[in-house]
Amino acid sequence: MPVESDEELAEILDYETIAVVGCSNTPGKEAHEIPKYLRDHGYDVIPVNPFAEEIFGRAAYDSLADVEEEIDIVDVFRPSDEVAGIVDAAIERDDVKVVWTQLGIRDDDAAKNAEDAGLRVVQDKCMKVEHQRLKA
């Protein structure tokens, strides 16, 4: 079952390193503003976007497989039909603990695959909203 309880969400929000798949370099877009908020609140945000050289002054990676740093959370800003492939890439890594899909993004089959592989899953929730509600 995807994570729903405030206790579990707060625990997940204690992790520090977030790879943001679909991170945008366009101010005003949610895929830019929410990762910026997370950076501003002390998270290590790793942008994953094959169409960007850098975001927030940091090199952007083409894919999760290319990320050299350890990842705690994979935050997904891509359409629901791309979640399965992102989950597969997260499972391939041995460091990812959580797959989090932003508001309006969900794939129940991919979530089950992630959970079966030992990952925690948060679907259809905004990290910024949950952080403001539980941590700010």
CSV table of C-alpha atoms in Angstrom, one decimal:
chain,number,residue,atom,x,y,z
A,1,MET,CA,0.0,0.0,0.0
A,2,PRO,CA,1.3,3.5,-0.8
A,3,VAL,CA,2.2,5.6,2.2
A,4,GLU,CA,-0.7,7.6,3.5
A,5,SER,CA,-0.1,8.2,7.2
A,6,ASP,CA,1.3,11.5,8.4
A,7,GLU,CA,3.8,9.6,10.5
A,8,GLU,CA,5.2,7.8,7.5
A,9,LEU,CA,5.2,10.9,5.3
A,10,ALA,CA,7.1,12.9,8.0
A,11,GLU,CA,9.6,10.0,8.3
A,12,ILE,CA,10.2,10.1,4.5
A,13,LEU,CA,10.6,13.9,4.6
A,14,ASP,CA,13.5,13.4,7.0
A,15,TYR,CA,15.6,11.9,4.1
A,16,GLU,CA,18.0,14.4,2.6
A,17,THR,CA,18.7,13.6,-1.1
A,18,ILE,CA,16.0,13.9,-3.7
A,19,ALA,CA,16.5,13.1,-7.4
A,20,VAL,CA,13.8,15.1,-9.3
A,21,VAL,CA,12.9,13.3,-12.5
A,22,GLY,CA,11.5,15.9,-14.9
A,23,CYS,CA,13.0,18.8,-13.0
A,24,SER,CA,12.5,22.0,-15.0
A,25,ASN,CA,14.8,25.0,-15.5
A,26,THR,CA,11.8,27.2,-16.3
A,27,PRO,CA,10.8,29.4,-13.3
A,28,GLY,CA,7.1,29.4,-12.7
A,29,LYS,CA,6.6,25.7,-13.6
A,30,GLU,CA,5.8,23.4,-10.7
A,31,ALA,CA,8.6,21.1,-11.7
A,32,HIS,CA,11.0,24.1,-11.0
A,33,GLU,CA,9.3,25.8,-8.1
A,34,ILE,CA,8.8,22.8,-5.9
A,35,PRO,CA,12.4,21.5,-6.2
A,36,LYS,CA,13.5,25.1,-5.6
A,37,TYR,CA,11.4,25.1,-2.4
A,38,LEU,CA,13.0,21.8,-1.4
A,39,ARG,CA,16.5,23.2,-2.0
A,40,ASP,CA,15.6,26.3,0.0
A,41,HIS,CA,14.6,24.0,2.9
A,42,GLY,CA,17.9,22.1,3.1
A,43,TYR,CA,17.3,19.2,0.7
A,44,ASP,CA,20.0,18.1,-1.7
A,45,VAL,CA,18.1,18.2,-5.0
A,46,ILE,CA,19.6,16.4,-7.9
A,47,PRO,CA,17.9,17.4,-11.2
A,48,VAL,CA,17.2,14.7,-13.8
A,49,ASN,CA,16.3,16.1,-17.2
A,50,PRO,CA,17.9,15.0,-20.5
A,51,PHE,CA,17.1,18.4,-22.1
A,52,ALA,CA,18.9,20.6,-19.5
A,53,GLU,CA,22.6,21.1,-19.0
A,54,GLU,CA,22.1,22.5,-15.5
A,55,ILE,CA,19.3,23.5,-13.1
A,56,PHE,CA,19.8,25.6,-10.0
A,57,GLY,CA,23.5,25.9,-11.0
A,58,ARG,CA,23.9,22.1,-10.7
A,59,ALA,CA,24.6,19.7,-13.6
A,60,ALA,CA,21.4,17.9,-14.7
A,61,TYR,CA,21.6,14.2,-15.3
A,62,ASP,CA,20.0,12.5,-18.3
A,63,SER,CA,18.6,9.6,-16.3
A,64,LEU,CA,18.5,8.1,-12.9
A,65,ALA,CA,21.1,5.6,-14.0
A,66,ASP,CA,23.5,8.4,-14.7
A,67,VAL,CA,23.2,10.0,-11.2
A,68,GLU,CA,26.5,9.4,-9.4
A,69,GLU,CA,25.4,10.5,-5.9
A,70,GLU,CA,23.4,8.4,-3.5
A,71,ILE,CA,19.6,8.9,-3.8
A,72,ASP,CA,17.1,8.7,-1.0
A,73,ILE,CA,13.9,9.8,-2.8
A,74,VAL,CA,13.0,9.8,-6.5
A,75,ASP,CA,10.5,12.6,-7.0
A,76,VAL,CA,8.6,12.2,-10.2
A,77,PHE,CA,7.4,15.2,-12.3
A,78,ARG,CA,6.6,13.2,-15.4
A,79,PRO,CA,3.2,11.9,-16.8
A,80,SER,CA,1.7,8.8,-15.2
A,81,ASP,CA,2.4,6.7,-18.3
A,82,GLU,CA,6.2,7.2,-17.7
A,83,VAL,CA,6.1,6.2,-14.0
A,84,ALA,CA,6.7,2.5,-14.7
A,85,GLY,CA,10.0,3.1,-16.5
A,86,ILE,CA,11.1,5.5,-13.8
A,87,VAL,CA,10.3,2.9,-11.1
A,88,ASP,CA,12.2,0.3,-13.0
A,89,ALA,CA,15.2,2.6,-13.1
A,90,ALA,CA,14.8,3.3,-9.3
A,91,ILE,CA,14.7,-0.4,-8.6
A,92,GLU,CA,17.9,-0.9,-10.6
A,93,ARG,CA,19.7,1.3,-8.1
A,94,ASP,CA,20.5,-0.1,-4.7
A,95,ASP,CA,20.2,3.3,-2.8
A,96,VAL,CA,16.7,4.5,-3.5
A,97,LYS,CA,14.4,4.2,-0.6
A,98,VAL,CA,11.2,6.0,-1.8
A,99,VAL,CA,9.5,6.8,-5.1
A,100,TRP,CA,7.2,9.9,-4.8
A,101,THR,CA,4.9,10.9,-7.6
A,102,GLN,CA,3.6,14.5,-7.5
A,103,LEU,CA,0.0,15.6,-7.6
A,104,GLY,CA,-2.0,14.1,-10.4
A,105,ILE,CA,0.6,11.4,-11.1
A,106,ARG,CA,0.0,7.8,-10.3
A,107,ASP,CA,0.6,4.3,-11.6
A,108,ASP,CA,-0.7,1.6,-9.2
A,109,ASP,CA,1.0,-1.3,-11.0
A,110,ALA,CA,4.4,0.5,-10.9
A,111,ALA,CA,3.7,1.4,-7.3
A,112,LYS,CA,3.2,-2.3,-6.5
A,113,ASN,CA,6.4,-3.2,-8.4
A,114,ALA,CA,8.3,-0.6,-6.3
A,115,GLU,CA,6.8,-1.9,-3.1
A,116,ASP,CA,7.6,-5.5,-4.1
A,117,ALA,CA,11.2,-4.5,-4.6
A,118,GLY,CA,11.3,-3.0,-1.1
A,119,LEU,CA,10.7,0.7,-1.9
A,120,ARG,CA,8.2,2.9,-0.2
A,121,VAL,CA,5.8,4.7,-2.5
A,122,VAL,CA,4.0,8.0,-2.2
A,123,GLN,CA,1.6,8.7,-5.0
A,124,ASP,CA,-0.4,11.8,-6.1
A,125,LYS,CA,1.0,14.1,-3.3
A,126,CYS,CA,3.0,17.3,-3.5
A,127,MET,CA,6.3,17.2,-1.5
A,128,LYS,CA,6.1,20.9,-0.9
A,129,VAL,CA,2.5,20.8,0.4
A,130,GLU,CA,3.4,17.8,2.7
A,131,HIS,CA,6.6,19.5,3.9
A,132,GLN,CA,4.8,22.7,4.7
A,133,ARG,CA,2.0,20.7,6.5
A,134,LEU,CA,4.3,18.3,8.5
A,135,LYS,CA,7.7,20.0,8.8
A,136,ALA,CA,7.5,23.8,8.5
